[in-house]
């Protein structure tokens, strides 16, 4: 039953991605100043939104785990961390591609980019920690602790464009953006979110299965006496 | 006769700090090694970045804090090894010593060690880069102490974790460095301002940032450390 | 004042840039495909 749901979701996500891709690449108008380079926004922004969402959810799982330990919470935290790292990583590269024609540079050390880069390395460290601890329970507790500590960066990433003078633009609202662009952005957000759910469900299943394998003793094999 | 009472948190922490510092003083090996290591790091940076003295002057703040950061990896990496090798951590936990007292003690002892390293490095740096504390020694000391405090708090938590994991020597810096980037930036900037003067009065805000990091990481460490060492 | 500058003021300050756009979208789809593949390959085996 669950398998069918996941397949249906994946098909839906793919369909949304194609539709949103069409909107972003063909349907949406070119920007007044950025020209067609604007279209990169339709993939960069949703990617980063998914990354921040994943990091926030990882934090919530870590806190929950410390109050009520369970393998499902631990596995969910792991899933959010990896999916967040994925979206953040390629989102950062997309931003870099956008930056070259618009800012004239692939990278700059401004607060938004720096804090996001720190965040990504932190979550890579989180996942490495999980790989290097063999005891399942200790791994769960320690990564929950680490996850809470690194989550301090997440509000910094989000609010950095508001708190400091940053090269990166501030959050825009639909009131100030062309409605056609809002439409393309919204559909891409939906498509990316559908994929996000599909990925998290798959990664969660992988993590939970590994926990089961670690925690249950191997079955005894009884040999028939010959 | 009154029944024995479990000692309070701060008193326990104080006893543990004294134990750690006494151990350090008696052997002095670790402190010596740390000081010599950071001195050679400082020299390495100066040679690698030199010989342009104007550049070294501007890079002095950053150089100092990079040297302290690298020393901290060694210091923190060792800080639980003594207990781990001798099984003393279990002894500490069996005693009615709150794990939070242990955290305070370890983190403060590590801070003291790093401040010592910084204090030894400073005169050497002042000579190598021909800089002087324009804003005064008081401000310089303030940055040093706040920076070392901000490194030790999360460093102690991560050290307790990594000392029980595989590849502990790689794991500690991997976890710690990204976390400490804002701290090192703030400390280095503040130190540079002390050396070069502060016409736009930015020193206060960098110091404020350092203080903020301390508040966040000490409270998180205090709250979370017991979960790290519990069984 | 040459023709391309004139064109730039009509359609947008940045001309073209489609290579960037295609790189970005291509990267996006490739990333999704590769990550999806990695999740598929790591899927839990059913216990007999």
Short mmCIF file of C-alpha atoms in Angstrom, two decimals:
data_model
loop_
_atom_site.label_atom_id
_atom_site.label_comp_id
_atom_site.label_asym_id
_atom_site.label_seq_id
_atom_site.Cartn_x
_atom_site.Cartn_y
_atom_site.Cartn_z
CA UNK A 1 0.00 0.00 0.00
CA UNK A 2 2.74 2.42 1.06
CA UNK A 3 4.76 1.42 -1.96
CA UNK A 4 1.92 2.45 -4.26
CA UNK A 5 1.62 5.79 -2.53
CA UNK A 6 5.31 6.39 -3.00
CA UNK A 7 5.19 5.47 -6.67
CA UNK A 8 2.18 7.71 -7.22
CA UNK A 9 3.94 10.57 -5.46
CA UNK A 10 7.04 10.10 -7.56
CA UNK A 11 5.01 10.18 -10.77
CA UNK A 12 3.19 13.27 -9.53
CA UNK A 13 6.49 14.94 -8.65
CA UNK A 14 7.89 14.19 -12.08
CA UNK A 15 4.81 15.63 -13.74
CA UNK A 16 4.98 18.76 -11.60
CA UNK A 17 8.65 19.14 -12.42
CA UNK A 18 7.97 19.02 -16.16
CA UNK A 19 5.12 21.53 -15.88
CA UNK A 20 7.11 23.85 -13.63
CA UNK A 21 10.11 23.53 -15.91
CA UNK A 22 8.01 24.61 -18.84
CA UNK A 23 6.71 27.60 -16.89
CA UNK A 24 10.17 28.63 -15.83
CA UNK A 25 11.97 28.05 -19.12
CA UNK A 26 9.39 29.07 -21.67
CA UNK A 27 6.27 30.66 -20.28
CA UNK A 28 7.63 33.18 -17.77
CA UNK A 29 8.76 36.52 -19.20
CA UNK A 30 12.36 37.65 -19.23
CA UNK A 31 13.29 40.00 -16.42
CA UNK A 32 13.60 43.70 -17.16
CA UNK A 33 17.17 43.83 -15.94
CA UNK A 34 18.41 40.27 -15.71
CA UNK A 35 16.95 39.07 -18.95
CA UNK A 36 16.56 35.34 -19.29
CA UNK A 37 19.10 34.67 -16.57
CA UNK A 38 16.16 35.35 -14.23
CA UNK A 39 14.91 31.85 -15.02
CA UNK A 40 17.59 30.35 -12.81
CA UNK A 41 15.72 31.83 -9.86
CA UNK A 42 12.88 29.40 -10.46
CA UNK A 43 15.13 26.49 -9.54
CA UNK A 44 17.57 28.14 -7.14
CA UNK A 45 15.01 29.63 -4.75
CA UNK A 46 12.89 26.47 -4.29
CA UNK A 47 16.06 24.40 -3.83
CA UNK A 48 17.22 26.64 -1.01
CA UNK A 49 13.75 26.71 0.51
CA UNK A 50 13.79 22.91 0.62
CA UNK A 51 17.25 22.96 2.19
CA UNK A 52 16.15 25.33 4.96
CA UNK A 53 12.96 23.34 5.48
CA UNK A 54 14.96 20.13 5.83
CA UNK A 55 17.40 21.69 8.29
CA UNK A 56 14.54 23.03 10.41
CA UNK A 57 12.80 19.66 10.43
CA UNK A 58 16.06 17.93 11.34
CA UNK A 59 16.34 20.26 14.33
CA UNK A 60 12.80 19.42 15.44
CA UNK A 61 13.51 15.70 15.13
CA UNK A 62 16.68 16.06 17.20
CA UNK A 63 14.88 17.90 19.99
CA UNK A 64 12.03 15.40 19.91
CA UNK A 65 14.48 12.52 20.05
CA UNK A 66 16.10 13.81 23.24
CA UNK A 67 12.73 13.97 24.96
CA UNK A 68 11.24 10.80 23.49
CA UNK A 69 13.84 8.50 21.94
CA UNK A 70 12.65 6.34 19.08
CA UNK A 71 14.29 4.80 16.06
CA UNK A 72 11.78 6.42 13.74
CA UNK A 73 12.66 9.89 15.02
CA UNK A 74 16.36 9.15 14.67
CA UNK A 75 15.89 7.81 11.13
CA UNK A 76 13.77 10.79 10.18
CA UNK A 77 16.46 13.17 11.41
CA UNK A 78 19.02 11.35 9.28
CA UNK A 79 16.76 11.55 6.24
CA UNK A 80 16.17 15.29 6.63
CA UNK A 81 19.89 15.93 7.04
CA UNK A 82 20.86 14.12 3.87
CA UNK A 83 18.04 15.51 1.74
CA UNK A 84 18.78 18.99 3.10
CA UNK A 85 22.44 18.63 2.24
CA UNK A 86 21.47 17.51 -1.26
CA UNK A 87 19.12 20.42 -1.97
CA UNK A 88 21.45 22.93 -0.32
CA UNK A 89 24.49 21.69 -2.18
CA UNK A 90 23.09 21.87 -5.67
CA UNK A 91 21.10 24.99 -4.74
CA UNK A 92 24.36 26.68 -3.84
CA UNK A 93 25.85 25.74 -7.21
CA UNK A 94 22.73 27.10 -8.95
CA UNK A 95 23.15 30.37 -7.08
CA UNK A 96 26.76 30.44 -8.15
CA UNK A 97 25.76 29.96 -11.80
CA UNK A 98 23.30 32.82 -11.42
CA UNK A 99 25.92 35.00 -9.77
CA UNK A 100 28.37 34.94 -12.66
CA UNK A 101 26.32 36.92 -15.19
CA UNK A 102 24.57 39.10 -12.61
CA UNK A 103 27.11 39.88 -9.88
CA UNK A 104 30.10 39.16 -12.10
CA UNK A 105 31.43 36.52 -9.75
CA UNK A 106 30.80 32.87 -8.92
CA UNK A 107 31.24 33.48 -5.20
CA UNK A 108 31.40 36.22 -2.63
CA UNK A 109 31.90 36.18 1.11
CA UNK A 110 28.67 37.83 2.07
CA UNK A 111 26.62 36.75 5.16
CA UNK A 112 23.98 34.74 3.29
CA UNK A 113 26.41 32.69 1.20
CA UNK A 114 28.90 32.27 4.04
CA UNK A 115 26.31 31.09 6.56
CA UNK A 116 24.82 28.68 4.02
CA UNK A 117 28.24 27.28 3.20
CA UNK A 118 28.92 26.81 6.92
CA UNK A 119 25.54 25.11 7.27
CA UNK A 120 26.24 22.64 4.47
CA UNK A 121 29.64 21.68 5.84
CA UNK A 122 28.03 21.30 9.28
CA UNK A 123 25.44 18.84 8.00
CA UNK A 124 28.13 16.96 6.12
CA UNK A 125 29.91 16.70 9.48
CA UNK A 126 26.67 15.50 11.08
CA UNK A 127 26.33 12.71 8.54
CA UNK A 128 30.01 11.80 8.91
CA UNK A 129 29.57 11.56 12.67
CA UNK A 130 26.72 9.13 12.14
CA UNK A 131 28.94 7.00 9.92
CA UNK A 132 31.74 6.88 12.48
CA UNK A 133 29.76 5.82 15.54
CA UNK A 134 28.98 2.11 15.68
CA UNK A 135 26.69 1.98 18.67
CA UNK A 136 23.21 2.80 17.40
CA UNK A 137 21.90 4.39 20.58
CA UNK A 138 24.94 6.55 21.18
CA UNK A 139 24.89 7.59 17.53
CA UNK A 140 21.29 8.71 17.93
CA UNK A 141 21.93 10.74 21.08
CA UNK A 142 25.13 12.31 19.84
CA UNK A 143 23.79 13.28 16.45
CA UNK A 144 20.74 14.76 18.16
CA UNK A 145 23.09 16.91 20.25
CA UNK A 146 25.15 17.92 17.22
CA UNK A 147 22.01 18.57 15.19
CA UNK A 148 20.74 21.01 17.81
CA UNK A 149 24.06 22.84 17.97
CA UNK A 150 24.37 23.27 14.20
CA UNK A 151 20.76 24.38 13.90
CA UNK A 152 21.83 27.68 15.49
CA UNK A 153 23.08 28.59 12.00
CA UNK A 154 19.67 28.17 10.34
CA UNK A 155 18.03 31.42 11.53
CA UNK A 156 21.29 33.16 10.71
CA UNK A 157 21.09 31.88 7.13
CA UNK A 158 17.49 33.00 6.81
CA UNK A 159 17.72 36.42 8.43
CA UNK A 160 21.25 37.30 7.26
CA UNK A 161 19.92 39.32 4.33
CA UNK A 162 17.80 41.34 6.71
CA UNK A 163 20.29 41.81 9.54
CA UNK A 164 23.35 42.72 7.51
CA UNK A 165 24.08 44.58 4.32
CA UNK A 166 24.37 41.65 1.97
CA UNK A 167 24.99 41.38 -1.75
CA UNK A 168 22.25 38.75 -1.84
CA UNK A 169 18.80 40.28 -2.19
CA UNK A 170 16.26 40.32 0.62
CA UNK A 171 13.26 38.06 0.69
CA UNK A 172 10.73 39.29 -1.86
CA UNK A 173 7.01 39.17 -1.36
CA UNK A 174 4.40 38.39 -4.02
CA UNK A 175 3.26 42.00 -3.76
CA UNK A 176 6.44 43.26 -5.36
CA UNK A 177 7.06 40.56 -7.93
CA UNK A 178 5.51 40.20 -11.38
CA UNK A 179 2.52 37.78 -11.08
CA UNK A 180 3.79 35.67 -13.95
CA UNK A 181 7.04 35.14 -12.12
CA UNK A 182 5.18 34.41 -8.89
CA UNK A 183 3.26 31.72 -10.75
CA UNK A 184 6.43 30.08 -12.12
CA UNK A 185 8.03 30.27 -8.69
CA UNK A 186 5.02 28.72 -6.95
CA UNK A 187 4.76 25.79 -9.32
CA UNK A 188 8.47 25.09 -9.02
CA UNK A 189 8.16 25.25 -5.25
CA UNK A 190 5.38 22.65 -5.43
CA UNK A 191 7.37 20.41 -7.75
CA UNK A 192 10.46 20.59 -5.56
CA UNK A 193 8.38 19.98 -2.46
CA UNK A 194 6.82 16.87 -3.99
CA UNK A 195 10.29 15.57 -4.81
CA UNK A 196 11.39 16.51 -1.29
CA UNK A 197 8.67 14.32 0.18
CA UNK A 198 9.53 11.43 -2.15
CA UNK A 199 13.23 11.64 -1.27
CA UNK A 200 12.64 11.91 2.47
CA UNK A 201 10.29 8.93 2.47
CA UNK A 202 12.84 6.83 0.60
CA UNK A 203 15.76 7.91 2.75
CA UNK A 204 13.72 7.36 5.91
CA UNK A 205 12.97 3.80 4.85
CA UNK A 206 16.66 3.17 4.23
CA UNK A 207 17.64 4.54 7.65
CA UNK A 208 14.93 2.65 9.51
CA UNK A 209 15.86 -0.62 7.81
CA UNK A 210 19.47 -0.13 8.84
CA UNK A 211 18.42 0.51 12.45
CA UNK A 212 16.37 -2.71 12.43
CA UNK A 213 19.35 -4.61 11.10
CA UNK A 214 21.66 -3.22 13.77
CA UNK A 215 19.32 -3.76 16.67
CA UNK A 216 17.91 -7.21 16.01
CA UNK A 217 20.19 -10.17 16.64
CA UNK A 218 21.01 -12.36 13.63
CA UNK A 219 18.72 -15.40 13.27
CA UNK A 220 20.05 -18.65 14.57
CA UNK A 221 20.62 -21.21 11.87
CA UNK A 222 19.98 -24.72 13.11
CA UNK A 223 21.87 -27.38 11.27
CA UNK A 224 20.26 -30.78 10.94
CA UNK A 225 22.47 -33.40 12.45
CA UNK A 226 23.60 -35.75 9.67
CA UNK B 1 26.58 14.09 62.59
CA UNK B 2 24.84 15.56 59.56
CA UNK B 3 24.40 13.22 56.56
CA UNK B 4 26.71 13.91 53.61
CA UNK B 5 25.22 16.31 51.09
CA UNK B 6 25.99 16.22 47.39
CA UNK B 7 28.15 19.24 46.66
CA UNK B 8 26.66 22.08 44.69
CA UNK B 9 27.22 22.53 40.99
CA UNK B 10 29.74 25.35 41.05
CA UNK B 11 31.72 23.87 43.94
CA UNK B 12 31.95 20.55 42.09
CA UNK B 13 33.03 22.32 38.93
CA UNK B 14 35.67 24.21 40.88
CA UNK B 15 37.09 21.00 42.35
CA UNK B 16 37.22 19.39 38.92
CA UNK B 17 38.90 22.42 37.34
CA UNK B 18 41.52 22.36 40.09
CA UNK B 19 42.07 18.64 39.45
CA UNK B 20 42.57 19.16 35.73
CA UNK B 21 44.83 22.18 36.13
CA UNK B 22 46.83 20.41 38.83
CA UNK B 23 47.34 17.42 36.54
CA UNK B 24 48.44 19.80 33.81
CA UNK B 25 50.82 21.61 36.09
CA UNK B 26 52.36 18.40 37.41
CA UNK B 27 53.11 17.00 34.01
CA UNK B 28 53.31 20.26 32.06
CA UNK B 29 53.99 18.07 29.05
CA UNK B 30 50.75 18.84 27.29
CA UNK B 31 50.94 22.56 27.95
CA UNK B 32 54.55 22.66 26.75
CA UNK B 33 53.75 20.72 23.61
CA UNK B 34 50.81 23.00 22.89
CA UNK B 35 52.84 26.16 23.30
CA UNK B 36 55.64 24.94 21.07
CA UNK B 37 53.18 23.68 18.49
CA UNK B 38 51.37 27.01 18.28
CA UNK B 39 54.64 28.94 18.15
CA UNK B 40 55.76 26.91 15.16
CA UNK B 41 52.36 27.39 13.55
CA UNK B 42 52.72 31.14 13.96
CA UNK B 43 56.16 31.04 12.40
CA UNK B 44 54.87 28.89 9.55
CA UNK B 45 52.09 31.35 8.79
CA UNK B 46 54.49 34.28 8.86
CA UNK B 47 56.85 32.56 6.47
CA UNK B 48 54.12 31.32 4.17
CA UNK B 49 52.44 34.73 4.02
CA UNK B 50 55.54 36.89 4.28
CA UNK B 51 57.87 38.67 3.79
CA UNK B 52 55.72 41.70 2.95
CA UNK B 53 55.51 43.38 6.35
CA UNK B 54 52.51 45.55 5.51
CA UNK B 55 50.52 42.45 4.65
CA UNK B 56 51.67 40.65 7.81
CA UNK B 57 50.57 43.65 9.84
CA UNK B 58 47.08 43.49 8.40
CA UNK B 59 46.95 39.71 8.72
CA UNK B 60 48.19 39.69 12.32
CA UNK B 61 44.75 39.29 13.89
CA UNK B 62 43.80 36.41 11.61
CA UNK B 63 47.17 34.71 12.06
CA UNK B 64 46.86 34.76 15.83
CA UNK B 65 43.43 33.18 15.83
CA UNK B 66 44.32 30.54 13.26
CA UNK B 67 47.22 29.50 15.46
CA UNK B 68 44.95 29.37 18.52
CA UNK B 69 42.34 27.41 16.55
CA UNK B 70 44.84 24.77 15.47
CA UNK B 71 46.16 24.53 19.02
CA UNK B 72 42.61 24.08 20.25
CA UNK B 73 42.18 20.95 18.14
CA UNK B 74 45.13 19.41 19.96
CA UNK B 75 44.10 20.69 23.36
CA UNK B 76 40.48 19.60 23.01
CA UNK B 77 41.40 16.29 21.46
CA UNK B 78 43.51 15.49 24.49
CA UNK B 79 41.07 16.79 27.04
CA UNK B 80 39.11 13.57 27.38
CA UNK B 81 41.87 11.18 26.46
CA UNK B 82 43.27 11.05 29.99
CA UNK B 83 39.90 10.03 31.35
CA UNK B 84 39.19 7.63 28.54
CA UNK B 85 42.49 5.77 28.78
CA UNK B 86 42.23 5.29 32.51
CA UNK B 87 38.54 4.56 32.67
CA UNK B 88 38.24 7.57 34.88
CA UNK B 89 35.15 8.92 33.18
CA UNK B 90 33.04 6.20 34.76
CA UNK B 91 34.54 7.07 38.12
CA UNK B 92 33.60 10.68 37.63
CA UNK B 93 30.07 9.74 36.70
CA UNK B 94 29.62 7.40 39.65
CA UNK B 95 30.65 10.14 42.04
CA UNK B 96 27.78 12.51 42.82
CA UNK B 97 29.33 14.98 40.42
CA UNK B 98 26.76 16.41 38.10
CA UNK B 99 27.70 15.96 34.45
CA UNK B 100 27.07 19.66 34.03
CA UNK B 101 29.76 20.39 36.60
CA UNK B 102 32.05 18.20 34.53
CA UNK B 103 31.23 20.27 31.47
CA UNK B 104 31.94 23.55 33.23
CA UNK B 105 35.19 22.19 34.59
CA UNK B 106 36.45 20.77 31.31
CA UNK B 107 35.44 23.79 29.29
CA UNK B 108 36.99 26.22 31.76
CA UNK B 109 40.21 24.21 31.98
CA UNK B 110 40.42 24.16 28.19
CA UNK B 111 39.79 27.91 28.11
CA UNK B 112 42.62 28.48 30.58
CA UNK B 113 44.95 26.42 28.42
CA UNK B 114 44.02 28.33 25.26
CA UNK B 115 44.38 31.69 26.98
CA UNK B 116 47.85 30.60 28.07
CA UNK B 117 48.70 29.69 24.47
CA UNK B 118 47.39 33.08 23.31
CA UNK B 119 49.35 34.90 25.98
CA UNK B 120 52.56 33.23 24.87
CA UNK B 121 51.85 33.84 21.18
CA UNK B 122 51.05 37.53 21.54
CA UNK B 123 54.51 38.92 22.28
CA UNK B 124 55.94 36.77 19.47
CA UNK B 125 53.27 38.02 17.08
CA UNK B 126 53.82 41.62 18.10
CA UNK B 127 57.49 41.19 17.22
CA UNK B 128 57.04 39.21 13.98
CA UNK B 129 54.38 41.46 12.48
CA UNK B 130 55.62 44.68 14.14
CA UNK B 131 52.21 45.53 15.51
CA UNK B 132 51.25 46.94 18.87
CA UNK B 133 47.99 47.05 20.80
CA UNK B 134 46.84 50.53 19.79
CA UNK B 135 43.54 50.15 21.64
CA UNK B 136 45.23 48.89 24.78
CA UNK B 137 46.13 45.64 26.50
CA UNK B 138 42.81 45.50 28.33
CA UNK B 139 40.83 45.22 25.11
CA UNK B 140 43.32 42.70 23.73
CA UNK B 141 42.95 40.55 26.84
CA UNK B 142 39.17 40.84 26.57
CA UNK B 143 39.14 39.53 23.00
CA UNK B 144 41.52 36.73 23.91
CA UNK B 145 39.46 35.52 26.83
CA UNK B 146 36.11 35.80 25.05
CA UNK B 147 37.44 34.05 21.96
CA UNK B 148 38.97 31.18 23.92
CA UNK B 149 35.76 30.78 25.92
CA UNK B 150 33.75 30.61 22.69
CA UNK B 151 36.07 27.93 21.27
CA UNK B 152 36.13 25.80 24.42
CA UNK B 153 32.42 25.46 25.05
CA UNK B 154 31.40 23.68 21.84
CA UNK B 155 34.88 22.16 21.60
CA UNK B 156 34.40 20.36 24.91
CA UNK B 157 31.07 18.91 23.81
CA UNK B 158 32.46 17.75 20.47
CA UNK B 159 35.59 16.41 22.12
CA UNK B 160 33.53 14.21 24.44
CA UNK B 161 31.66 12.87 21.41
CA UNK B 162 34.59 12.32 19.08
CA UNK B 163 36.82 10.70 21.69
CA UNK B 164 34.45 7.73 21.58
CA UNK B 165 34.02 7.59 17.82
CA UNK B 166 36.23 6.20 15.11
CA UNK B 167 38.59 8.54 13.27
CA UNK B 168 38.41 10.86 16.25
CA UNK B 169 41.32 12.97 15.04
CA UNK B 170 39.49 13.93 11.88
CA UNK B 171 36.03 14.07 13.41
CA UNK B 172 36.77 16.77 15.95
CA UNK B 173 38.03 19.41 13.50
CA UNK B 174 35.40 18.39 10.95
CA UNK B 175 32.63 19.14 13.42
CA UNK B 176 34.28 22.08 15.14
CA UNK B 177 35.68 24.21 12.33
CA UNK B 178 32.48 25.12 10.49
CA UNK B 179 30.90 25.96 13.81
CA UNK B 180 33.77 28.23 14.79
CA UNK B 181 34.02 30.20 11.55
CA UNK B 182 31.89 33.12 12.79
CA UNK B 183 33.71 33.08 16.14
CA UNK B 184 37.15 33.15 14.53
CA UNK B 185 36.04 35.91 12.13
CA UNK B 186 34.77 38.03 15.02
CA UNK B 187 37.85 37.42 17.18
CA UNK B 188 40.26 38.06 14.31
CA UNK B 189 38.48 41.25 13.29
CA UNK B 190 38.40 42.52 16.86
CA UNK B 191 42.09 41.73 17.30
CA UNK B 192 42.98 43.53 14.06
CA UNK B 193 41.09 46.57 15.30
CA UNK B 194 43.09 46.50 18.54
CA UNK B 195 46.29 46.50 16.47
CA UNK B 196 45.33 48.98 13.79
CA UNK B 197 43.04 51.35 15.63
CA UNK B 198 39.30 51.71 15.36
CA UNK B 199 38.25 54.96 13.67
CA UNK B 200 34.71 53.75 12.95
CA UNK B 201 34.16 52.31 16.44
CA UNK B 202 33.44 48.76 15.27
CA UNK B 203 35.28 47.04 18.12
CA UNK B 204 32.24 47.06 20.38
CA UNK B 205 30.03 45.26 17.88
CA UNK B 206 32.57 42.50 17.19
CA UNK B 207 33.03 42.01 20.93
CA UNK B 208 29.27 41.94 21.31
CA UNK B 209 29.09 39.24 18.67
CA UNK B 210 31.70 37.19 20.54
CA UNK B 211 29.75 37.63 23.75
CA UNK B 212 26.60 36.48 21.96
CA UNK B 213 28.30 33.32 20.67
CA UNK B 214 29.46 32.59 24.20
CA UNK B 215 25.98 32.91 25.62
CA UNK B 216 24.54 30.58 22.98
CA UNK B 217 27.25 27.91 23.08
CA UNK B 218 27.75 27.82 26.83
CA UNK B 219 24.03 27.42 27.46
CA UNK B 220 23.69 24.75 24.76
CA UNK B 221 26.77 22.94 26.07
CA UNK B 222 25.52 23.13 29.63
CA UNK B 223 22.13 21.72 28.64
CA UNK B 224 23.31 19.04 26.23
CA UNK B 225 26.58 17.75 27.74
CA UNK B 226 24.86 15.41 30.25
CA UNK B 227 23.22 13.59 27.32
CA UNK B 228 26.62 13.12 25.70
CA UNK B 229 28.29 11.41 28.67
CA UNK B 230 25.31 9.51 30.04
CA UNK B 231 25.19 5.78 29.50
CA UNK C 1 25.96 53.85 -30.14
CA UNK C 2 25.95 50.39 -31.66
CA UNK C 3 23.09 48.00 -32.27
CA UNK C 4 23.71 45.58 -29.37
CA UNK C 5 23.60 48.36 -26.79
CA UNK C 6 20.37 49.58 -28.31
CA UNK C 7 18.99 46.04 -28.17
CA UNK C 8 20.07 45.73 -24.53
CA UNK C 9 18.01 48.71 -23.53
CA UNK C 10 14.96 47.21 -25.18
CA UNK C 11 14.93 43.63 -23.92
CA UNK C 12 16.93 43.71 -20.68
CA UNK C 13 20.36 44.70 -19.53
CA UNK C 14 21.75 41.19 -19.67
CA UNK C 15 21.75 39.75 -23.16
CA UNK C 16 21.25 36.11 -23.74
CA UNK C 17 22.74 34.16 -20.89
CA UNK C 18 20.90 31.05 -22.10
CA UNK C 19 24.03 29.00 -21.60
CA UNK C 20 23.79 29.76 -17.90
CA UNK C 21 20.10 28.93 -17.83
CA UNK C 22 20.56 25.59 -19.59
CA UNK C 23 23.49 24.72 -17.34
CA UNK C 24 21.36 25.47 -14.30
CA UNK C 25 18.33 23.48 -15.42
CA UNK C 26 20.45 20.63 -16.74
CA UNK C 27 22.27 20.48 -13.41
CA UNK C 28 18.95 20.46 -11.56
CA UNK C 29 17.52 17.55 -13.51
CA UNK C 30 20.78 15.61 -13.43
CA UNK C 31 21.07 16.12 -9.67
CA UNK C 32 17.52 14.88 -9.12
CA UNK C 33 18.13 11.86 -11.34
CA UNK C 34 21.42 10.94 -9.68
CA UNK C 35 20.12 11.36 -6.15
CA UNK C 36 16.99 9.41 -6.99
CA UNK C 37 19.18 6.67 -8.42
CA UNK C 38 21.34 6.59 -5.31
CA UNK C 39 18.24 6.25 -3.14
CA UNK C 40 16.96 3.47 -5.40
CA UNK C 41 20.25 1.58 -5.22
CA UNK C 42 20.37 1.85 -1.43
CA UNK C 43 16.79 0.69 -0.96
CA UNK C 44 16.31 -1.85 1.85
CA UNK C 45 16.28 -5.47 0.78
CA UNK C 46 13.20 -7.38 1.82
CA UNK C 47 13.94 -10.09 4.35
CA UNK C 48 12.90 -13.54 3.04
#
